Amino acid sequence: MKPFRRITSRVVPLDRANVDTDAIIPKQFLKSIRRSGFGPYLFDEWRYLDHGEPDMDCSHRPLNPDFVLNRPIYWRAQILLTRENFGCGSSREHAPWALEDYGFRVILAPSFADIFYNNCFKNGLLPIVLAAETVDRLFGECQPGTMMTVDLPSQTITTHFGECIAFAVDPSRKHRLVNGLDDIALTLQHAEAIKAYEARRAAETPWLFNAMN
Amino acid sequence: MTGRTLYDKLWDEHRVCSEPDGSSLIYIDRQLLHEVTSPQAFEGLRLAGRKPWRLSANLAVADHNVPTEGRERGIADPISRLQVETLDRNCQEFEITEFTMSDPRQGIVHVIGPEQGATLPGMTIVCGDSHTSTHGAFGALAFGIGTSEVEHVLATQCLVQRKAKNLLIRVEGKTRPGVSAKDIVLTIVGKIGTAGGTGYTIEFAGSTIRALSMEGRMTLCNMAIEAGARAGLVAVDETTIAYLEGRPFAPQGEDFEPAAQSWRNLHSDIDAVFDAVVELDAKDIKPQVTWGTSPEMTAPVDGFIPDPQLVQDAVKRESMVRALQYMDLSPGMAIVDVKIDKVFIGSCTNARIEDLRAAAEIVKGKQKAAGVKQVLVVPGSGWVKRQAEQEGLDIVFKDAGFEWRDPGCSMCLAMNADRLEPGERCASTSNRNFEGRQGYGGRTHLVSPAMAAAAAIHGHFVDVGALEPVSTPIEISQSAAVQPPSRVKTGQTHKRKKH
Ligand code: SF4
């Protein structure tokens, strides 16, 4: 997982509440055998005028000019500003995979759906819960091209206008994100203990380590 | 110090270290992989530039999507085909042993593990599939996991786990005629409910369980998950050890006895303390038929469809009403009056050799009822298929008008081409009767192989225990334990009780 420390980026305002995981990545893409490559299909039904199917080449598909993400100025933006209950619906891990693959690293909202919130941290995304009034105000201030800095170690957001907003995050999750530790990397910190265990067991019960071929 | 349960022992034996938050890092001895839940795990490894921690811990097979006929033509559905081809490619790239679709050893992941001796007592075994509980029949701690955990095990050979509680289910006494392991486990699920085992590891014990063959114990543990428990266990005894001797991946020659010696310790201590105990008397267990859309909705074959209006609990009543509506059944109807359209004999619950023998025993010399549209017999593996053919079971089935297929999950979950049409009613030896499980709008009645075979012959459910001649009681099953086909001479037939 990519470590997350400080990110400065344009802010994409997605002014909708209850954005569900089927809107984030429609169900036809779940048949995929991959976990990467979902970025081009992020918000597929809103982003394109035609119907998307897995493995389509999106570079020639007709774009919906009214959808915020399609404005050139938001190209490669990493921060998404949205409304309450973002990520509701099914538990598909494809939703954070799609957001991350597109390039987003931060989502700001007054609230998130539970499973989606957990899945974000497993996939290098930082979901930040802010007071509803703060989110309202940020939407008001947000012009095309408005920049923002999110600093995870100090748990602060610095707006375009220099305002500093503090946010909360669970310490162990913060530790994982800041150091880019996924669950596997954390377990691998015990690599020596695992090897020692294996060595002992291989001596005691060698048949458990027979090759299968 | 008080004694430990079998689960306690397996847990202690596999704990690598403990975390401050109370979870433990558990070492995994064996991971079984199949095509549906592994692709994103392999891709995760690739994206992170990681390699499998220990190749020899893994064994892969395609089962869910494989066709059960005309296999030489390949897989017609492009999505199914892509999943299977992806597994082949991943196993090649990462050098993991795989039984491909054309391998004679191919079969349902939970059938091939034990059959090949890849499942051994004392192991921790995982697979991205909830019926991994099957392998607990060998005194192994075996449970299903999700795709991100599959990747975790591939990369680290470990999982972060919290310990479950201990539940003992003790069944004592001699079973009635016609009662199989399937009827025992359906009775248990009916008694404790689909959430009865939630948060527990179940150990099945008692004289009735000890009398079961390994096949029967696998059927039992397979459905532990239907009672809400991620893992089921049966202690190791001489039946377990006899089953394993000579299996390809089991210890061979002079290495076998030391292993067997250590396996003999895999039982709960006499003074072990369980968090909960459930006791059943075998003589109260009759052949079962599920009537609803949850495995706990089960009734004895001589019983009746229950009346929801007699149920106090409103939530339960509602779910019964909905289930009966979906199943198109009315309260008070006799189970034996329920007519069926199709029969499925297969799945990781009941597609081992002993299951096919029990079905063939009922079918021999008889014909499928005219009203029954299709009877599928799908062996659990290539080895099971071969042995059944050596015993002439395929002829018995084909003569009766049944279809004899190639191994796979098939109509257990209808991911391949085998499925029910809307409204069709099926007697099935699988493990789940959820809405649409065997095909959109399909209606599933879970039964034992003998009960399924009898339903195919009669066109409706019948009590196999009351059939003349009386079918084989299960305590002879130890002698019926399957031998590895490599040691079976061609043409050898299995000895059965004379009628
Ligand atoms: S046979 Fe059915 S329950 Fe068993 S692994 Fe296959 S799909 Fe799952």
XYZ file of C-alpha atoms and ligand atoms in Angstrom:
720
model
C 0.000 0.000 0.000
C 1.199 3.526 -0.793
C 2.092 5.449 2.386
C -0.168 8.426 3.041
C 1.357 11.526 4.602
C 0.506 14.820 2.959
C -1.511 15.419 -0.169
C -2.129 18.699 -1.985
C -4.638 18.519 -4.770
C -7.645 20.083 -6.434
C -10.958 19.214 -4.766
C -13.739 17.573 -6.787
C -17.160 18.598 -5.401
C -19.659 15.739 -5.835
C -22.780 17.374 -4.433
C -24.942 14.283 -3.823
C -25.999 12.396 -0.694
C -26.211 8.577 -0.380
C -23.856 7.792 -3.225
C -24.084 3.981 -3.192
C -21.476 1.436 -4.201
C -23.455 0.542 -7.310
C -23.079 4.171 -8.449
C -19.383 4.091 -7.567
C -18.852 0.907 -9.591
C -21.876 -0.735 -11.274
C -22.495 -4.435 -10.693
C -21.524 -5.643 -14.175
C -17.894 -4.873 -13.294
C -17.971 -7.327 -10.380
C -17.606 -10.239 -12.758
C -14.055 -9.113 -13.307
C -11.295 -11.337 -12.095
C -9.124 -8.299 -11.341
C -8.823 -5.846 -8.507
C -7.030 -3.143 -10.487
C -8.190 -1.384 -13.614
C -11.557 -0.254 -12.231
C -10.608 3.461 -12.416
C -11.962 4.053 -15.955
C -15.352 2.689 -14.809
C -15.585 4.746 -11.610
C -19.082 6.354 -11.495
C -19.638 4.706 -14.878
C -23.334 5.517 -15.274
C -22.841 9.181 -14.442
C -19.634 9.634 -16.297
C -20.548 8.187 -19.705
C -23.605 8.511 -21.923
C -23.500 4.883 -23.080
C -23.790 1.669 -21.063
C -20.485 0.380 -19.721
C -19.379 -3.239 -19.787
C -16.208 -4.840 -18.405
C -13.147 -4.563 -20.636
C -14.567 -1.693 -22.711
C -12.034 0.797 -24.003
C -13.247 3.958 -22.285
C -11.121 6.398 -24.286
C -13.698 6.498 -27.095
C -16.884 6.427 -25.036
C -19.178 9.492 -25.074
C -18.634 11.514 -21.898
C -21.450 13.155 -19.972
C -20.408 16.846 -20.121
C -22.491 17.686 -17.038
C -20.711 15.263 -14.701
C -18.205 17.079 -12.530
C -15.394 14.558 -12.931
C -15.367 15.149 -16.689
C -14.199 18.767 -16.421
C -10.582 18.901 -17.596
C -9.557 20.968 -14.605
C -10.223 17.997 -12.296
C -7.903 15.690 -14.167
C -5.788 13.746 -11.646
C -7.533 15.288 -8.647
C -7.018 13.254 -5.465
C -9.596 14.730 -3.087
C -13.337 14.112 -3.311
C -15.787 16.298 -1.395
C -19.233 14.759 -1.022
C -22.366 14.471 1.127
C -23.637 12.137 3.833
C -23.740 8.328 3.772
C -21.194 7.954 1.004
C -20.542 4.324 -0.002
C -23.842 2.813 1.126
C -25.278 -0.346 -0.458
C -23.444 -3.593 -1.071
C -20.190 -4.450 0.684
C -18.191 -4.792 -2.539
C -14.520 -3.987 -2.078
C -14.574 -2.977 -5.757
C -15.793 0.490 -4.705
C -12.587 1.553 -2.919
C -10.588 -0.325 -5.584
C -12.204 1.887 -8.255
C -11.706 5.149 -6.328
C -8.103 4.303 -5.579
C -7.391 3.146 -9.110
C -8.806 6.403 -10.464
C -6.371 8.312 -8.244
C -8.425 9.479 -5.279
C -6.724 9.323 -1.867
C -9.099 11.383 0.308
C -12.870 11.505 0.621
C -14.471 14.237 2.713
C -18.061 13.721 3.843
C -20.322 14.223 6.862
C -20.737 10.433 7.135
C -19.841 7.153 5.432
C -21.415 3.712 5.203
C -19.745 1.398 7.700
C -18.294 -1.377 5.544
C -17.169 1.056 2.879
C -15.390 3.143 5.535
C -13.466 0.054 6.716
C -12.669 -1.063 3.200
C -11.146 2.358 2.401
C -8.389 1.945 4.993
C -7.526 -1.509 3.624
C -6.937 0.061 0.247
C -4.948 3.211 0.964
C -7.867 5.659 0.956
C -8.464 8.162 3.753
C -12.146 8.815 4.458
C -12.522 11.934 6.623
C -15.685 12.660 8.566
C -16.365 16.388 8.976
C -19.259 18.236 10.595
C -22.145 18.773 8.188
C -21.762 22.611 8.491
C -18.083 22.361 7.620
C -18.879 20.277 4.553
C -21.552 22.822 3.609
C -19.095 25.656 3.894
C -16.437 23.802 1.879
C -18.970 23.212 -0.899
C -19.675 26.979 -0.848
C -15.998 27.873 -1.134
C -15.218 25.259 -3.742
C -14.565 26.748 -7.165
C -13.119 24.845 -10.109
C -9.444 24.631 -9.335
C -9.715 25.144 -5.591
C -6.770 23.432 -3.886
C -6.564 21.794 -0.481
C -3.865 20.106 1.612
C -4.571 17.084 3.766
C -1.875 16.204 6.293
C -2.403 12.890 8.041
C 0.401 12.990 10.652
C -0.943 16.275 12.051
C -4.568 15.335 11.234
C -5.297 18.668 9.591
C -6.836 20.018 6.412
C -5.610 23.357 5.094
C -8.042 25.039 2.741
C -7.418 27.307 -0.212
C -7.977 30.255 2.079
C -5.503 29.106 4.695
C -8.092 27.876 7.154
C -6.922 24.888 9.207
C -9.465 22.199 10.054
C -8.634 19.318 12.419
C -10.041 15.850 11.862
C -10.177 12.617 13.854
C -8.850 9.196 12.843
C -8.367 5.926 14.699
C -4.689 5.750 15.824
C -3.985 2.215 14.583
C -5.512 2.965 11.194
C -3.513 6.173 11.001
C -0.362 4.214 11.807
C -1.061 1.775 8.963
C -1.819 4.500 6.417
C 1.093 6.779 7.318
C 3.510 3.863 7.042
C 1.812 2.302 4.040
C 1.264 -0.906 5.988
C -1.472 -3.127 4.693
C -2.648 -6.113 6.765
C -0.158 -8.315 4.969
C 2.712 -5.936 5.625
C 1.752 -5.856 9.301
C 1.783 -9.640 9.500
C 5.114 -9.691 7.685
C 6.557 -7.656 10.547
C 6.338 -11.009 12.360
C 8.251 -12.798 9.587
C 10.960 -13.978 11.983
C 8.403 -15.454 14.378
C 6.666 -17.207 11.480
C 9.948 -18.665 10.254
C 10.877 -19.852 13.731
C 7.480 -21.469 14.101
C 7.877 -23.191 10.740
C 11.326 -24.484 11.596
C 10.091 -25.995 14.858
C 7.046 -27.586 13.244
C 9.018 -28.924 10.295
C 11.223 -30.774 12.799
C 8.310 -32.073 14.889
C 5.794 -32.862 12.159
C 7.723 -33.071 8.876
C 4.770 -34.555 6.961
C 3.007 -31.186 7.084
C 5.699 -29.758 4.860
C 5.771 -32.412 2.131
C 5.633 -31.077 -1.397
C 2.489 -31.849 -3.369
C 3.248 -32.912 -6.895
C -5.031 -27.290 35.007
C -8.225 -28.396 33.317
C -8.086 -30.414 30.131
C -8.255 -28.939 26.690
C -10.742 -29.533 23.918
C -9.536 -30.705 20.518
C -10.124 -27.167 19.260
C -8.048 -25.714 22.128
C -5.195 -28.043 21.194
C -5.305 -27.173 17.500
C -5.456 -23.473 18.318
C -2.530 -23.576 20.781
C -0.493 -25.631 18.351
C -0.873 -23.036 15.577
C -0.503 -19.793 17.484
C 2.570 -17.957 16.216
C 2.119 -14.939 18.480
C -0.573 -12.859 20.143
C -1.509 -9.245 19.491
C -2.208 -6.735 22.261
C -5.830 -6.460 21.128
C -6.501 -10.128 21.959
C -6.214 -11.498 18.443
C -3.629 -14.110 17.478
C -1.526 -14.830 14.475
C -2.427 -18.385 13.421
C -0.220 -20.469 11.134
C -2.017 -22.108 8.199
C -0.718 -25.514 7.094
C -2.809 -25.935 3.978
C -4.620 -23.585 1.625
C -6.977 -24.971 -1.007
C -7.717 -22.649 -3.913
C -10.477 -22.594 -6.520
C -11.292 -20.333 -9.436
C -14.027 -18.149 -7.958
C -12.401 -16.607 -4.897
C -8.727 -16.566 -5.850
C -8.197 -14.235 -8.873
C -8.125 -10.953 -6.948
C -5.889 -12.523 -4.311
C -3.307 -13.479 -6.925
C -3.574 -10.057 -8.498
C -3.061 -8.451 -5.108
C 0.182 -10.410 -4.737
C 1.281 -9.364 -8.192
C 0.500 -5.682 -7.601
C 2.437 -5.688 -4.333
C 5.316 -7.641 -5.865
C 4.891 -10.451 -3.341
C 5.508 -14.177 -3.697
C 3.632 -17.019 -1.988
C 5.228 -17.667 1.404
C 5.296 -21.476 1.057
C 4.326 -23.049 -2.242
C 3.927 -26.565 -0.865
C 1.091 -25.383 1.378
C -1.198 -24.733 -1.584
C -3.316 -26.951 -3.793
C -5.645 -25.573 -6.475
C -8.517 -26.997 -8.491
C -11.297 -25.619 -10.688
C -14.714 -26.870 -9.597
C -17.504 -24.275 -9.419
C -17.618 -23.341 -13.106
C -16.646 -26.563 -14.822
C -19.131 -28.264 -17.155
C -20.219 -31.766 -16.139
C -20.668 -33.003 -19.681
C -18.927 -32.462 -22.997
C -15.874 -31.201 -21.175
C -13.667 -31.726 -24.212
C -15.557 -28.856 -25.902
C -14.385 -26.470 -23.180
C -16.533 -24.004 -21.215
C -19.217 -22.218 -23.241
C -19.916 -19.294 -20.893
C -17.117 -16.728 -21.418
C -17.108 -15.509 -17.807
C -16.887 -19.033 -16.398
C -14.178 -19.825 -18.894
C -12.179 -16.740 -17.971
C -12.292 -17.631 -14.258
C -11.012 -21.146 -14.905
C -8.328 -19.989 -17.336
C -7.236 -17.337 -14.868
C -6.734 -19.978 -12.182
C -4.646 -22.046 -14.613
C -2.526 -19.016 -15.479
C -2.069 -17.927 -11.867
C -1.043 -21.414 -10.775
C 1.470 -21.592 -13.606
C 2.894 -18.179 -12.874
C 3.189 -18.741 -9.106
C 4.100 -22.453 -9.496
C 1.213 -23.755 -7.408
C 0.118 -27.376 -7.832
C -3.202 -27.426 -9.657
C -5.530 -30.197 -10.795
C -6.708 -28.710 -14.089
C -10.031 -29.536 -15.713
C -8.504 -32.399 -17.681
C -6.625 -33.917 -14.719
C -8.138 -37.266 -13.620
C -7.847 -36.077 -10.011
C -9.965 -32.944 -10.623
C -13.074 -32.586 -8.487
C -14.799 -30.510 -5.834
C -12.152 -28.857 -3.683
C -13.523 -30.377 -0.457
C -13.635 -33.857 -1.956
C -10.153 -33.911 -3.457
C -8.316 -32.580 -0.382
C -9.112 -35.585 1.841
C -9.049 -38.041 -1.035
C -5.487 -37.086 -1.993
C -4.262 -36.918 1.593
C -3.724 -33.157 1.229
C -6.003 -32.897 4.248
C -4.287 -34.354 7.295
C -5.152 -34.496 11.001
C -3.799 -31.678 13.132
C -3.601 -29.233 10.256
C -5.080 -25.787 9.930
C -6.802 -25.685 6.545
C -8.386 -22.724 4.783
C -10.094 -22.109 1.463
C -12.080 -19.224 0.036
C -15.243 -21.233 0.524
C -17.492 -21.646 3.539
C -17.742 -25.439 3.262
C -14.080 -25.777 4.157
C -15.499 -26.973 7.476
C -15.707 -30.409 5.752
C -12.032 -31.116 6.476
C -12.662 -30.917 10.229
C -13.764 -34.556 9.952
C -10.040 -35.389 10.132
C -9.385 -33.586 13.402
C -8.086 -30.580 11.459
C -9.072 -26.968 12.125
C -10.617 -25.988 8.799
C -12.671 -22.924 7.930
C -13.697 -20.691 5.029
C -12.178 -17.244 4.408
C -12.700 -14.202 2.124
C -10.599 -13.172 -0.861
C -8.433 -10.643 0.982
C -7.665 -13.373 3.527
C -6.786 -15.778 0.709
C -4.181 -13.223 -0.348
C -3.062 -12.823 3.264
C -2.461 -16.572 3.603
C -0.696 -16.776 0.254
C 1.654 -13.981 1.285
C 2.252 -14.797 4.951
C 1.031 -18.381 5.606
C -0.851 -16.860 8.542
C -4.158 -15.273 9.473
C -5.095 -12.886 12.251
C -7.871 -14.636 14.174
C -9.841 -14.500 17.384
C -10.547 -17.731 19.160
C -14.077 -19.113 19.000
C -15.924 -20.835 21.848
C -16.282 -24.612 22.210
C -19.563 -26.389 21.478
C -19.890 -30.137 21.951
C -22.625 -31.972 20.071
C -22.882 -35.508 21.336
C -24.946 -38.149 19.544
C -25.261 -41.523 21.243
C -26.692 -44.854 20.201
C -27.524 -46.888 17.150
C -29.236 -45.221 14.219
C -32.507 -46.408 12.698
C -32.539 -48.072 9.293
C -32.160 -45.588 6.442
C -30.596 -42.877 8.618
C -27.310 -41.453 7.291
C -24.863 -38.759 8.388
C -26.899 -36.266 6.332
C -29.990 -36.990 8.402
C -27.989 -36.604 11.602
C -26.633 -33.202 10.584
C -29.980 -31.955 9.228
C -31.541 -32.959 12.552
C -28.824 -31.034 14.389
C -29.280 -27.914 12.227
C -33.048 -28.201 12.697
C -32.576 -28.446 16.453
C -30.046 -25.683 17.129
C -30.923 -23.452 14.150
C -28.733 -21.811 11.526
C -27.293 -19.437 14.126
C -27.014 -22.058 16.888
C -23.301 -22.546 16.277
C -22.410 -18.897 15.592
C -19.231 -17.964 17.430
C -18.393 -21.605 18.194
C -16.280 -24.386 16.832
C -18.412 -27.515 16.988
C -16.966 -30.859 18.009
C -19.179 -33.798 17.028
C -18.760 -36.729 19.395
C -20.508 -39.774 20.831
C -20.870 -43.403 19.822
C -23.041 -42.588 16.778
C -20.401 -40.267 15.359
C -17.582 -42.729 16.061
C -19.506 -45.346 14.088
C -19.568 -43.111 11.014
C -17.158 -43.634 8.133
C -14.876 -40.764 7.100
C -17.329 -39.992 4.305
C -20.133 -39.648 6.832
C -18.013 -37.488 9.132
C -17.214 -35.218 6.198
C -20.931 -34.832 5.454
C -21.451 -33.899 9.080
C -18.649 -31.322 9.281
C -19.529 -29.961 5.835
C -22.809 -28.697 7.237
C -21.387 -27.290 10.497
C -21.435 -23.966 8.634
C -25.192 -24.411 8.084
C -25.492 -24.392 11.866
C -23.545 -21.107 11.942
C -20.162 -22.523 13.012
C -17.174 -21.743 10.811
C -15.547 -25.010 11.804
C -16.681 -28.499 12.807
C -14.457 -31.221 14.243
C -14.403 -34.959 14.803
C -11.626 -36.491 16.906
C -9.070 -38.744 15.233
C -9.506 -42.495 15.706
C -8.494 -45.652 13.857
C -11.143 -44.960 11.186
C -9.356 -41.686 10.370
C -5.947 -43.313 10.250
C -7.098 -46.235 8.125
C -8.628 -43.822 5.609
C -5.380 -41.887 5.218
C -2.913 -44.712 4.795
C -1.735 -44.898 1.209
C -3.200 -41.563 0.102
C -0.790 -39.824 -2.302
C 0.062 -36.756 -0.196
C -0.124 -38.504 3.179
C 3.141 -39.621 4.776
C 4.340 -42.752 3.007
C 5.966 -46.002 4.113
C 7.849 -45.815 7.356
C 6.948 -42.133 7.744
C 3.301 -43.046 8.249
C 3.403 -44.619 11.698
C 5.091 -41.718 13.536
C 2.534 -39.366 12.008
C -0.340 -41.680 12.944
C 1.060 -41.888 16.465
C 0.926 -38.115 16.869
C -2.567 -37.963 15.317
C -3.860 -40.310 18.002
C -3.555 -37.430 20.494
C -6.023 -35.346 18.520
C -9.078 -35.629 20.742
C -10.517 -33.590 23.580
C -9.181 -34.399 27.029
C -11.566 -36.297 29.247
C -11.850 -33.332 31.623
C -12.077 -30.690 28.876
C -14.663 -27.993 29.458
C -17.008 -26.917 26.664
C -18.871 -23.614 26.653
C -22.037 -25.398 25.543
C -23.193 -28.976 25.075
C -26.049 -30.354 22.953
C -27.066 -34.005 23.253
C -29.050 -36.138 20.837
C -30.242 -39.696 20.956
C -29.652 -41.467 17.639
C -32.860 -43.445 17.886
C -34.868 -40.201 17.686
C -33.328 -39.324 14.309
C -35.332 -40.183 11.198
C -34.547 -39.550 7.538
C -34.958 -35.812 6.970
C -36.434 -33.637 4.228
C -36.142 -29.853 4.312
C -39.380 -28.090 3.412
C -38.277 -24.431 3.438
C -35.586 -22.038 2.273
C -33.183 -22.462 5.172
C -31.457 -25.715 6.185
C -33.009 -25.474 9.665
C -36.491 -25.861 8.100
C -36.439 -29.621 8.173
C -38.888 -32.398 9.035
C -38.746 -36.186 9.396
C -39.890 -37.936 6.236
C -42.944 -39.354 8.035
C -43.882 -35.842 9.193
C -45.890 -32.951 7.795
C -45.318 -29.422 6.519
C -45.575 -27.331 9.708
C -48.165 -24.635 10.268
C -46.645 -21.158 10.766
C -49.766 -20.043 12.627
C -48.797 -22.338 15.508
C -45.492 -20.508 15.943
C -45.315 -17.840 18.678
C -42.296 -15.868 17.500
C -43.510 -13.333 14.902
C -40.225 -13.114 13.003
C -39.977 -16.883 12.730
C -43.624 -17.133 11.714
C -43.152 -14.573 8.951
C -40.099 -16.347 7.555
C -41.999 -19.664 7.557
C -44.909 -18.087 5.684
C -42.534 -16.657 3.094
C -40.649 -19.934 2.761
C -43.837 -21.950 2.229
C -44.994 -19.451 -0.350
C -41.703 -19.708 -2.231
C -41.745 -23.495 -1.969
C -45.425 -23.626 -2.959
C -46.340 -25.916 -0.053
C -49.233 -25.802 2.398
C -49.233 -26.540 6.113
C -50.400 -30.013 7.077
C -49.316 -31.663 3.839
C -47.527 -34.980 4.357
C -43.859 -34.864 3.340
C -44.329 -38.106 1.378
C -46.980 -36.385 -0.749
C -44.508 -33.805 -2.063
C -43.835 -34.580 -5.742
C -40.553 -33.680 -7.342
C -39.425 -32.628 -10.846
C -35.684 -33.181 -10.663
C -33.091 -34.914 -8.515
C -29.504 -33.875 -7.878
C -27.072 -36.337 -6.334
C -23.784 -34.525 -5.879
C -21.931 -31.658 -4.069
C -19.208 -31.570 -1.418
C -21.802 -32.781 1.098
C -22.736 -36.038 -0.596
C -20.751 -36.938 -3.725
C -18.200 -39.341 -2.303
C -18.125 -43.043 -3.126
C -20.148 -44.110 -0.111
C -22.893 -41.646 -1.072
C -23.057 -43.019 -4.606
C -23.163 -46.577 -3.255
C -26.059 -45.685 -0.959
C -27.954 -44.168 -3.880
C -27.178 -47.083 -6.214
C -28.364 -49.541 -3.574
C -31.837 -47.999 -3.760
C -31.848 -47.666 -7.532
C -30.605 -51.105 -8.552
C -32.960 -52.714 -11.060
C -35.490 -49.872 -10.879
C -36.521 -47.002 -13.125
C -36.812 -43.275 -12.646
C -40.471 -42.288 -12.124
C -42.203 -41.035 -15.257
C -42.958 -37.625 -13.731
C -39.318 -36.928 -12.877
C -37.740 -34.840 -15.649
C -34.078 -35.268 -14.855
C -31.822 -37.019 -12.379
C -28.229 -35.830 -12.278
C -25.574 -37.931 -10.610
C -22.409 -35.858 -10.335
C -19.473 -37.586 -8.642
C -17.366 -35.408 -6.340
C -14.110 -36.096 -8.128
C -12.459 -37.929 -10.987
C -11.345 -40.586 -8.517
C -14.841 -41.079 -7.156
C -16.099 -41.350 -10.724
C -13.498 -43.936 -11.617
C -14.138 -46.049 -8.574
C -17.903 -45.889 -9.071
C -17.438 -47.075 -12.641
C -15.188 -49.900 -11.460
C -18.010 -50.961 -9.162
C -20.588 -50.688 -11.949
C -22.570 -47.964 -10.186
C -22.706 -45.868 -13.348
C -24.524 -48.703 -15.117
C -27.064 -48.933 -12.290
C -27.772 -45.218 -12.620
C -27.846 -45.129 -16.405
C -30.123 -48.181 -16.563
C -32.541 -46.335 -14.283
C -32.610 -43.332 -16.616
C -30.278 -41.150 -14.523
C -27.543 -38.985 -16.087
C -23.974 -39.873 -15.131
C -21.797 -36.752 -15.268
C -18.254 -35.457 -14.838
C -17.166 -34.096 -11.420
C -17.822 -30.537 -10.245
C -20.081 -28.381 -8.059
C -22.779 -28.526 -10.729
C -26.345 -27.938 -9.548
C -25.288 -27.338 -5.951
C -25.090 -23.664 -6.885
C -25.815 -23.621 -10.616
C -22.785 -21.605 -11.635
C -22.270 -23.892 -14.620
C -24.975 -24.980 -17.055
C -26.713 -27.393 -14.620
C -29.697 -25.685 -13.014
C -33.370 -25.709 -12.080
C -35.907 -23.771 -14.117
C -38.282 -21.414 -12.261
C -40.817 -23.370 -10.204
C -39.038 -26.721 -10.509
C -38.826 -28.821 -7.360
C -35.675 -30.768 -6.657
C -34.611 -33.458 -4.203
C -30.980 -32.533 -3.677
C -28.107 -33.990 -1.678
C -26.394 -30.581 -1.445
C -26.250 -28.317 1.602
C -28.203 -25.125 0.889
C -31.848 -24.664 0.014
C -31.794 -20.849 -0.249
C -34.080 -19.142 -2.751
C -32.637 -19.462 -6.236
C -29.595 -21.450 -5.065
C -30.048 -24.160 -7.709
C -31.350 -21.772 -10.355
C -33.664 -18.762 -10.399
C -37.062 -19.679 -8.910
C -35.940 -23.267 -8.225
C -37.172 -25.131 -5.128
C -34.731 -27.292 -3.195
C -35.391 -30.073 -0.692
C -32.225 -31.219 1.054
C -32.029 -34.968 1.647
C -29.534 -37.825 1.922
C -28.323 -39.712 -1.189
C -30.555 -42.697 -0.416
C -33.574 -40.423 0.066
C -32.801 -38.574 -3.186
C -32.491 -41.836 -5.100
C -35.741 -43.141 -3.644
C -37.521 -39.901 -4.558
C -36.260 -40.285 -8.130
C -37.692 -43.796 -8.337
C -41.054 -42.949 -6.759
C -41.556 -39.385 -7.993
C -42.174 -38.189 -4.429
C -40.443 -38.511 -1.073
C -40.489 -41.926 0.573
C -39.048 -43.202 3.823
C -35.984 -45.213 2.830
C -35.958 -46.739 6.293
C -39.321 -48.347 5.603
C -38.430 -49.615 2.138
C -38.061 -53.344 1.572
C -35.380 -54.484 1.757
C -34.133 -52.389 4.636
C -31.137 -50.303 3.602
C -27.780 -50.627 5.231
C -27.412 -49.172 8.734
C -24.387 -46.954 9.079
C -22.314 -48.894 11.581
C -21.045 -51.231 8.875
C -19.621 -48.231 7.105
C -16.148 -48.592 8.535
C -15.600 -51.634 6.365
C -17.005 -49.657 3.460
C -14.326 -46.960 3.763
C -13.082 -46.040 0.328
C -9.662 -47.203 -0.709
C -7.504 -45.065 -2.918
C -8.408 -46.169 -6.450
C -4.778 -46.871 -7.221
C -5.019 -49.866 -4.933
C -8.336 -51.072 -6.265
C -8.182 -53.746 -8.879
C -10.258 -53.168 -11.981
C -13.599 -54.872 -11.817
C -13.563 -55.208 -8.050
C -17.008 -54.611 -6.659
C -17.858 -53.395 -3.258
C -19.414 -56.018 -0.988
C -22.777 -55.011 0.355
C -25.189 -56.654 2.733
C -27.390 -59.236 1.144
C -31.068 -58.499 1.110
S -20.324 -28.353 -4.040
Fe -21.593 -26.597 -3.540
S -21.176 -26.111 -1.417
Fe -19.580 -27.480 -2.145
S -17.896 -26.129 -2.776
Fe -19.151 -26.549 -4.586
S -20.650 -24.900 -4.626
Fe -19.755 -24.876 -2.601
